[in-house]
Coordinates of C-alpha atoms in Angstrom, one line a residue:
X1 CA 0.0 0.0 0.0
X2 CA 1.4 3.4 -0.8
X3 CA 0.6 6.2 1.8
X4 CA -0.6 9.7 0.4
X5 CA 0.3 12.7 1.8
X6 CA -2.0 14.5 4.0
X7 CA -3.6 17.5 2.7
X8 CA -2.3 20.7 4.9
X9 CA -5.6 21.6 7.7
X10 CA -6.6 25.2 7.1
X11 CA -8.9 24.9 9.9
X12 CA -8.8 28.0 12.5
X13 CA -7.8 27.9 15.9
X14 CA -11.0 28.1 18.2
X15 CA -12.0 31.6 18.6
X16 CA -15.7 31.6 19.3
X17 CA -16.9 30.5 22.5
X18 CA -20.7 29.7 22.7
X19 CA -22.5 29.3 26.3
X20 CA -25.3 28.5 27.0
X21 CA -26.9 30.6 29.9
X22 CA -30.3 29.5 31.7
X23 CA -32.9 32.2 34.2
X24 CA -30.5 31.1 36.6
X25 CA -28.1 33.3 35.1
X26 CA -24.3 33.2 36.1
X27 CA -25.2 30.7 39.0
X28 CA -26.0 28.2 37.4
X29 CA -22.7 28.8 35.1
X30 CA -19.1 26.8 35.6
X31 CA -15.8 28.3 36.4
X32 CA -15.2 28.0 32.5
X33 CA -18.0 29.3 30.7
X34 CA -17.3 32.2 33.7
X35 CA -14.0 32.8 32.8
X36 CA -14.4 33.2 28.8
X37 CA -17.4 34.9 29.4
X38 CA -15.2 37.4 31.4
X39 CA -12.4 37.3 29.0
X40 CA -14.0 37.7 25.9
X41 CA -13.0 40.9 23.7
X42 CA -16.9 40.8 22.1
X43 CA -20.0 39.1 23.7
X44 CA -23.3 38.9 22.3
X45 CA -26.5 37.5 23.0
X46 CA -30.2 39.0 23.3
X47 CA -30.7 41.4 25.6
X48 CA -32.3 38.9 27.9
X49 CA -29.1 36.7 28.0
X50 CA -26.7 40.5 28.4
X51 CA -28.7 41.4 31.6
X52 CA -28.4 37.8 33.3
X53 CA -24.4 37.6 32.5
X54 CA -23.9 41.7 33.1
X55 CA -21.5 41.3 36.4
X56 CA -19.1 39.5 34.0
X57 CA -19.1 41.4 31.4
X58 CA -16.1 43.2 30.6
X59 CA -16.0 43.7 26.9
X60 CA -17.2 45.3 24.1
X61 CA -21.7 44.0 24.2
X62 CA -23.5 43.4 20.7
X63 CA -27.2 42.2 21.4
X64 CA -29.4 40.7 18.1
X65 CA -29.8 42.2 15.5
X66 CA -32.8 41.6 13.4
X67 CA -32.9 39.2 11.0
X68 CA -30.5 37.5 12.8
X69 CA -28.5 37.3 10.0
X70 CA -27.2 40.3 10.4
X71 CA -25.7 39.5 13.6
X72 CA -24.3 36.1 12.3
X73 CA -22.6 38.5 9.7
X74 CA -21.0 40.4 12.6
X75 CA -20.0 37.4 14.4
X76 CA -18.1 36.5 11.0
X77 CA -16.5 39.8 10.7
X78 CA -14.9 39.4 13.9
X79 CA -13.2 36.3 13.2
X80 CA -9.7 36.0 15.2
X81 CA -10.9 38.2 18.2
X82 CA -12.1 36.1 21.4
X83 CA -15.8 36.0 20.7
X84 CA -18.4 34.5 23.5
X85 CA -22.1 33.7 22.3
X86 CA -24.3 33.9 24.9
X87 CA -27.6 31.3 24.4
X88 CA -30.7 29.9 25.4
X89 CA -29.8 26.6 27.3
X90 CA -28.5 24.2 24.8
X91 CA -26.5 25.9 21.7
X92 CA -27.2 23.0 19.5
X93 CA -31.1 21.9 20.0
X94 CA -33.2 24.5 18.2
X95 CA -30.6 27.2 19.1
X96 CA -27.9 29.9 18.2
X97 CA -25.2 27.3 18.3
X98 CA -27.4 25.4 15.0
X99 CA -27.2 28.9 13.6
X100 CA -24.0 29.9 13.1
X101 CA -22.6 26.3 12.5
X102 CA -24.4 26.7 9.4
X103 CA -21.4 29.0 8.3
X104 CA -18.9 29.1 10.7
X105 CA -16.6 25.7 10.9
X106 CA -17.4 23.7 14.0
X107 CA -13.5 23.5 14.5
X108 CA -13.6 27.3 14.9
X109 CA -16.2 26.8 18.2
X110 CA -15.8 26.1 21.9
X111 CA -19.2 25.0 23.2
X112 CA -20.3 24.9 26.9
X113 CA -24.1 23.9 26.9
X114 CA -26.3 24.3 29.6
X115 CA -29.6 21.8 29.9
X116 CA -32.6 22.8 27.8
X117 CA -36.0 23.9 28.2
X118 CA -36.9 20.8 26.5
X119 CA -34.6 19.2 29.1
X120 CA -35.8 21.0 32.5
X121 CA -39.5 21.1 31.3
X122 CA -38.6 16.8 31.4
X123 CA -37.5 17.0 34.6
X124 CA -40.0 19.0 36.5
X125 CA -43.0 16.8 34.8
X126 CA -40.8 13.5 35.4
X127 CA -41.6 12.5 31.7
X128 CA -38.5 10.8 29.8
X129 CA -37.0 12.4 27.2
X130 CA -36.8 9.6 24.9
X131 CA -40.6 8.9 24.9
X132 CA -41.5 12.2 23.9
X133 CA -42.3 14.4 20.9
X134 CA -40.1 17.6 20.5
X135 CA -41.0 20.3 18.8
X136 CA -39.9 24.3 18.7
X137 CA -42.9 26.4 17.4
X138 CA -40.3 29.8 18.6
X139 CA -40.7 31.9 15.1
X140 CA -42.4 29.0 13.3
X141 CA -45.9 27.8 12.2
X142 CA -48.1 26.8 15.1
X143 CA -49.0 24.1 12.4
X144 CA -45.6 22.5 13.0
X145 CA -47.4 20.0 15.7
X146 CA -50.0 18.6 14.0
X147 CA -48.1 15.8 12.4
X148 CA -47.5 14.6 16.0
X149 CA -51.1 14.8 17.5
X150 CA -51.3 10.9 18.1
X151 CA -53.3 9.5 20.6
X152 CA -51.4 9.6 24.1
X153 CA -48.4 10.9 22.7
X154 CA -46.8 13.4 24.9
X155 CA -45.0 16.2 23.2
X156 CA -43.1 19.5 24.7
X157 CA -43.7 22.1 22.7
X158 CA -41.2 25.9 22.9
X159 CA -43.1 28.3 21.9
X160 CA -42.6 31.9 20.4
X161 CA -44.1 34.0 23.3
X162 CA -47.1 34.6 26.2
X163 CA -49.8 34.4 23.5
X164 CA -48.0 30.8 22.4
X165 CA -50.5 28.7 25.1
X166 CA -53.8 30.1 24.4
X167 CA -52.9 30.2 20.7
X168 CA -51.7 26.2 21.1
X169 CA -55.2 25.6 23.2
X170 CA -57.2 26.7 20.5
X171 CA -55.8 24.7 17.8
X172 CA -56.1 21.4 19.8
X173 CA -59.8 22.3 20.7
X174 CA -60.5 23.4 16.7
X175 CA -59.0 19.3 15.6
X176 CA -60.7 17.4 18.1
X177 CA -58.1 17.1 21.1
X178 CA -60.0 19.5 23.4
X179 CA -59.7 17.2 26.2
X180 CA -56.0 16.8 25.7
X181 CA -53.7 18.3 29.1
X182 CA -51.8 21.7 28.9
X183 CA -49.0 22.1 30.7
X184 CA -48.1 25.4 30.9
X185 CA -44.2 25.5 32.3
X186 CA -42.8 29.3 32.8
X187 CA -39.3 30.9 33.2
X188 CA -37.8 27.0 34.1
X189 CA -34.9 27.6 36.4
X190 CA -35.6 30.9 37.5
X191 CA -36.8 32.9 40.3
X192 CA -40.2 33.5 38.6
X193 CA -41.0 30.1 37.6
X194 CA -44.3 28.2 37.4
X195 CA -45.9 25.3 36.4
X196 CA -49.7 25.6 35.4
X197 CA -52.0 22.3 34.4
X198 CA -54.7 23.2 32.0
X199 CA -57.5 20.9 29.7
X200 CA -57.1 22.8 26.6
X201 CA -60.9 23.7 25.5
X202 CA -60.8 25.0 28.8
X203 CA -57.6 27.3 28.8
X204 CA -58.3 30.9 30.7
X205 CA -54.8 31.7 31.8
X206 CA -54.4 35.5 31.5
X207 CA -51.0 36.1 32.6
X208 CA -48.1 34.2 30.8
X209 CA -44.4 34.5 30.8
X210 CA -43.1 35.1 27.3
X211 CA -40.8 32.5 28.3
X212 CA -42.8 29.4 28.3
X213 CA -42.9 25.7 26.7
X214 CA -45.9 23.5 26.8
X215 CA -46.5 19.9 27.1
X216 CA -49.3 18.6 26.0
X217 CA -50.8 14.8 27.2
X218 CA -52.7 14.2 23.6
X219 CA -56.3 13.2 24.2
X220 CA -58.6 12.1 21.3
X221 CA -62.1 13.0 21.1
X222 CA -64.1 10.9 18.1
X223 CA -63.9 13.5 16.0
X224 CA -60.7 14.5 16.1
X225 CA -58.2 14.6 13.2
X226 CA -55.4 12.1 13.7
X227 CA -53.1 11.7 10.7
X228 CA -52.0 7.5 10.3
X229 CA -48.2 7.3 10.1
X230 CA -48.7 5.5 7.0
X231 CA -48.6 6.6 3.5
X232 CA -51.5 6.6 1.5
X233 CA -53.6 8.7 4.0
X234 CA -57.9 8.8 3.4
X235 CA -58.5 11.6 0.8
X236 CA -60.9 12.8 3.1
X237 CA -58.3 14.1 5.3
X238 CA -57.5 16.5 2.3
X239 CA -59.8 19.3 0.7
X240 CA -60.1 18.7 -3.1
X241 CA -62.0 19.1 -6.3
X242 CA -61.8 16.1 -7.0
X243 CA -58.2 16.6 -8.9
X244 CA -56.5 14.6 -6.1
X245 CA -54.3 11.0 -6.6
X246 CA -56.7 8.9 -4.8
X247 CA -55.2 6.9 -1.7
X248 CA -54.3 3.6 -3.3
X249 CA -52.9 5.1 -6.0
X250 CA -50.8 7.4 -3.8
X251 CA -49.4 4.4 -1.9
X252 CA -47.7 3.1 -4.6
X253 CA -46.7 5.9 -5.9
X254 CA -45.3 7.2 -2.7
X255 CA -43.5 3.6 -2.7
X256 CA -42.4 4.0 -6.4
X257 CA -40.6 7.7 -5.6
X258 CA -38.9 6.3 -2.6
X259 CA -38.4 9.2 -0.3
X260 CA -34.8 9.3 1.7
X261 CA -34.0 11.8 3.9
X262 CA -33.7 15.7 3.2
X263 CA -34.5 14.6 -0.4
X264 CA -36.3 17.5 -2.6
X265 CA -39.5 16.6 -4.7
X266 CA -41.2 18.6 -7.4
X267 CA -45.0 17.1 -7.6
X268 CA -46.0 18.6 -11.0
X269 CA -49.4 19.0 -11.4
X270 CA -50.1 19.8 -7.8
X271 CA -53.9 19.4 -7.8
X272 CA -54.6 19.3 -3.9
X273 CA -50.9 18.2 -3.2
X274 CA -51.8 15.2 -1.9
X275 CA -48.3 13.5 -2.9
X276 CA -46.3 16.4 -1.9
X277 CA -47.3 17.0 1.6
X278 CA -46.9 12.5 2.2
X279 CA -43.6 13.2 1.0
X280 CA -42.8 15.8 3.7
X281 CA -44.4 13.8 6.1
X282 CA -41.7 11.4 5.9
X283 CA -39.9 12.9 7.2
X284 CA -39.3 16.5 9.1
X285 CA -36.3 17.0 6.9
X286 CA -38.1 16.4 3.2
X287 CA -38.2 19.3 0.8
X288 CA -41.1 19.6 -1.7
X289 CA -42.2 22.2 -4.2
X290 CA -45.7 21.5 -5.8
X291 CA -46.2 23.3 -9.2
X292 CA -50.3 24.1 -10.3
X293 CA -51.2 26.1 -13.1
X294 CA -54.8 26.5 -11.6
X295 CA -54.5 29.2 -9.1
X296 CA -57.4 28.2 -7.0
X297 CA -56.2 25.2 -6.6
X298 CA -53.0 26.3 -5.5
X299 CA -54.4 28.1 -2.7
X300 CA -56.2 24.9 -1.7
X301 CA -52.9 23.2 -1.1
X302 CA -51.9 26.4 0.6
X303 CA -54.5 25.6 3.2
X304 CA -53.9 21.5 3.0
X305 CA -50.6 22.3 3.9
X306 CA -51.4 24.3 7.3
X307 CA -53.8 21.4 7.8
X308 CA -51.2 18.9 7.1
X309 CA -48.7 20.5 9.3
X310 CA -45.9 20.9 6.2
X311 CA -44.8 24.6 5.9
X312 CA -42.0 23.8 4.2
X313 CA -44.1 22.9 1.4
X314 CA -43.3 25.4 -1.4
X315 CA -46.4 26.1 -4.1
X316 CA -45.3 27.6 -7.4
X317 CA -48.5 29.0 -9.3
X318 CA -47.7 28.1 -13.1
X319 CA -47.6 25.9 -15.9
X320 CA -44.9 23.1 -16.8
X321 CA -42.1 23.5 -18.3
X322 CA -42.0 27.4 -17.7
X323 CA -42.3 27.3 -14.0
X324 CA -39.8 24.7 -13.5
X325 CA -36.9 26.8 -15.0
X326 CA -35.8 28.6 -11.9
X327 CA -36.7 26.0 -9.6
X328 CA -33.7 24.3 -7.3
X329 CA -33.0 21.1 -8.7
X330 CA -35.1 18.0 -7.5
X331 CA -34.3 14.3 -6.1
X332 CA -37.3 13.4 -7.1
X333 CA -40.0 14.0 -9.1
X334 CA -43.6 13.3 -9.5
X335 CA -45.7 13.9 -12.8
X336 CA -49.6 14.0 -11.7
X337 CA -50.9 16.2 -13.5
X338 CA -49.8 18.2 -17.5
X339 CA -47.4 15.2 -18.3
X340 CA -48.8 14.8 -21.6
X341 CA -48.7 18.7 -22.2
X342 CA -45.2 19.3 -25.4
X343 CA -42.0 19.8 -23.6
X344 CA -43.3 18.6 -19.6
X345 CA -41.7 15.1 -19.2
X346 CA -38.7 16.6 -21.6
X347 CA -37.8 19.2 -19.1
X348 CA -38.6 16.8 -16.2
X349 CA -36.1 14.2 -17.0
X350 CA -33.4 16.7 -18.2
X351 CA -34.3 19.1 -14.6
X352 CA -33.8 15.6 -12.5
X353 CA -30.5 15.4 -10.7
X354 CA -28.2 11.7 -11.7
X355 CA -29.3 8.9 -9.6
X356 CA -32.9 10.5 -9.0
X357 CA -36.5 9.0 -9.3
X358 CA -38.9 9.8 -11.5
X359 CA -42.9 8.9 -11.2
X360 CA -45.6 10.0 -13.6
X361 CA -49.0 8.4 -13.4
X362 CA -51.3 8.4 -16.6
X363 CA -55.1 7.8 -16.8
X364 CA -56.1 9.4 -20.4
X365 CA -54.8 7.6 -23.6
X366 CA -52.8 10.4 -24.4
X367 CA -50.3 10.0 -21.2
X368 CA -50.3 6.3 -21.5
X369 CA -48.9 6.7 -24.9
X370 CA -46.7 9.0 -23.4
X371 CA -45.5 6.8 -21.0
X372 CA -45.0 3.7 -23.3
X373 CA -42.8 6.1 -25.8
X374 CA -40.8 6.6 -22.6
X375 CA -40.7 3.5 -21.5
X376 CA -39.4 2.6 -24.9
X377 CA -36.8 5.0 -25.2
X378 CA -34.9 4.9 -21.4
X379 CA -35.9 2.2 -20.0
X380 CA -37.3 2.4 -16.2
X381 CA -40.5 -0.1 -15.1
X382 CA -44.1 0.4 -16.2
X383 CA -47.1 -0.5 -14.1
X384 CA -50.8 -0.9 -14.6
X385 CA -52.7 -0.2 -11.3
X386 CA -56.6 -1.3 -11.4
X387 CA -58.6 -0.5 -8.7
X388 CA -62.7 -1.2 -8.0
X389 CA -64.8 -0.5 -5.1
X390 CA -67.9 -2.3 -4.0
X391 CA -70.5 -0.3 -4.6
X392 CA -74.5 -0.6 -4.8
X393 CA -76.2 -3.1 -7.7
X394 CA -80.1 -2.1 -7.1
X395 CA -80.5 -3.9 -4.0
X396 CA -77.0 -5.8 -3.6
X397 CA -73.5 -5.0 -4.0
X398 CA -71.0 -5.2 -7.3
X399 CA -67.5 -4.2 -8.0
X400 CA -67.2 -0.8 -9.7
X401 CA -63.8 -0.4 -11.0
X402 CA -62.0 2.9 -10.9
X403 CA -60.2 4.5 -14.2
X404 CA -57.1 2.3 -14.4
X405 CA -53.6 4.4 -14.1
X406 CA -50.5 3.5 -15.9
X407 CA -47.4 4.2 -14.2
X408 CA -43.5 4.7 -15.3
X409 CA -40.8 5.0 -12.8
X410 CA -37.5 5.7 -14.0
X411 CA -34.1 6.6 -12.2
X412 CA -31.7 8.9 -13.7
X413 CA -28.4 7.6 -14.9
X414 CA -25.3 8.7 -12.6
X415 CA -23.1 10.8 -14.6
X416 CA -19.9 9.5 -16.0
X417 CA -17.1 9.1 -12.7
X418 CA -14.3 8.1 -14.6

């Protein structure tokens, strides 16, 4: 075996210090995090987190800018100096420490974290960490937690501020969990803190700390809307016109695209985005953009998607291939919709990064012959998916089948390595 030479490290010496700091403030800090805190040319933080660590304070104070971008550009800028970040708890679970290792090399960090709210919210209530359901609502969509409103789950939920509880109430109450517990858990490990217990159709508390996280004992009334963990999920879970790849269908086409982690799909053809919002219910880290050229039924997915809990589902009103051109490019693609329209599957196949799936589903005679042409020319599998449904004969039951669908799936060569 012959050795190659190491390439030379142009990694920076660790400059930036990031703390975490709870409502404890610099009690509940170690002789460390104390002394970097102190020694630090530049230390910034939210105001909040400046007044708790003020007594040790000594240099030059930068509090958040908004967007926060603009601070992680200062933080950047100052490169070389002896930096601390001053944070909420843990750095690294929903916090500033995920930020700025989004541009600034881990290498480059010293971290001292401090437990979490997720963490002391655990402890007061006794609940294990492990069995729970995590979720930061702090500057996102309240919508975030509906994917996880099982039936006696437990989740602990941060939210953005004191209107975060009676907000997060109301939406349990308006899907059927109105008898579900609300735990209401203020200021954790500080002098103000307090623990409230709540049934959410009944929530009346007044008074709430803008620092607050909620758990939430899921309880299901009859009605309520649960979404099944599995694929294919009933269409009438989703508002349509009808223009909506029906639940069998969208098992095995949800099967045939194959979603993997952080993956991006374009569903083309949107119609309610049925197959777009599955696929980001895979996973919390899938990507979709649906494309619809009917703009009312691009605001329907708009609202399926707050229903669905998926904000990261991006709609683009327009028609294929024009709206694709700008479009980041996909994993994955699904045609539902337009496939048989000049130049669709063309700029599909060619937009598809190598090694990525491609599904289009055909029920007129023109995409079928669309889809055997393809088939013909590159290969990939075709499928013929028949579906009936009993249904009422006069006074007995018969078998009424369903418009059968042709499908092609097709992967992307990988690009030439050698």
């Amino acid at each position: 075996m012959r050795c190659l030479p190491m390439a030379e490290n142009p990694k920076i010496a660790p400059w930036l210090t990031i703390t975490g700091i709870g409502e404890d403030g610099i009690a509940g800090l170690g002789d460390e995090a104390k002394r970097r805190i102190a020694k630090a040319e530049l230390v910034c933080g939210g105001k909040r987190h400046l007044e708790l660590a003020d007594s040790l304070i000594t240099g030059e104070r930068h509090q958040w800018l908004s967007p926060i971008e603009r601070s992680v550009e200062f933080i950047k800028a100052a490169r070389g100096r002896n930096v601390c970040v001053l944070a909420s708890g843990d750095p690294f679970f929903f916090g500033m420490g995920a930020t700025l290792s989004r541009t600034i090399d881990p290498s480059e960090m010293f971290v001292i974290p401090a437990p979490s709210s997720f963490s002391l919210a655990a402890s007061r209530l006794g609940w294990p960490l492990q069995d729970l359901a995590l979720v930061s609502l702090h500057g996102r969509p309240l919508d975030l937690i509906q994917p996880h409103l099982q039936p006696g789950a437990r989740i602990l939920a941060l939210t953005s501020d004191e209107k975060g509880p009676s907000e997060l109430a109301a939406l349990l109450a308006r899907n059927g969990f109105g008898q579900s517990g609300l735990i209401v858990l203020e200021a954790l490990g500080g002098e103000n803190e307090r623990v409230t217990k709540h049934i959410a159709a009944g929530f009346s508390q007044e008074i709430v700390s803008p620092l607050n996280i909620c758990a939430i004992e899921v309880v299901a009334e009859e009605s309520a809307r649960v979404l099944p963990l599995t694929s294919g999920l009933d269409d009438g879970l989703f508002e349509h016109d009808g223009q909506i790849t029906k639940r069998e269908i969208r098992a095995v086409t949800l099967s045939a695209l194959a979603p993997r982690k952080g993956e991006l799909l374009w569903d083309i053809g949107g119609g309610s985005g049925s197959i777009a919002i599955e696929w980001m219910l895979a996973h919390p880290a899938m990507r979709a953009i649906a494309i619809e050229a009917d703009a009312e039924r691009a605001e329907r997915i708009a609202r399926n998607i707050r229903a669905f809990g998926v904000p990261g589902l991006q709609v683009v009103t327009g028609s294929a291939p024009l709206a694709l051109g700008d479009l980041a490019q996909p994993d994955a693609i699904f045609v539902g919709g337009g496939g048989s329209d000049p130049g669709v599957m063309d700029a599909a196949m060619a937009a598809l990064r190598p090694g990525g799936r491609l599904v289009a589903n055909g029920v007129t005679l023109e995409m079928e012959a669309v889809l055997l042409g393809l088939q013909a020319r590159h290969g990939g599998a075709l499928i013929r998916i028949d579906i009936s449904r009993a249904g009422p004969v006069g006074s007995m039951q018969g078998w009424r089948p369903a418009m059968p669908v042709t499908q092609w799936s097709w992967v992307k060569a990988l690009k030439d390595r050698s």
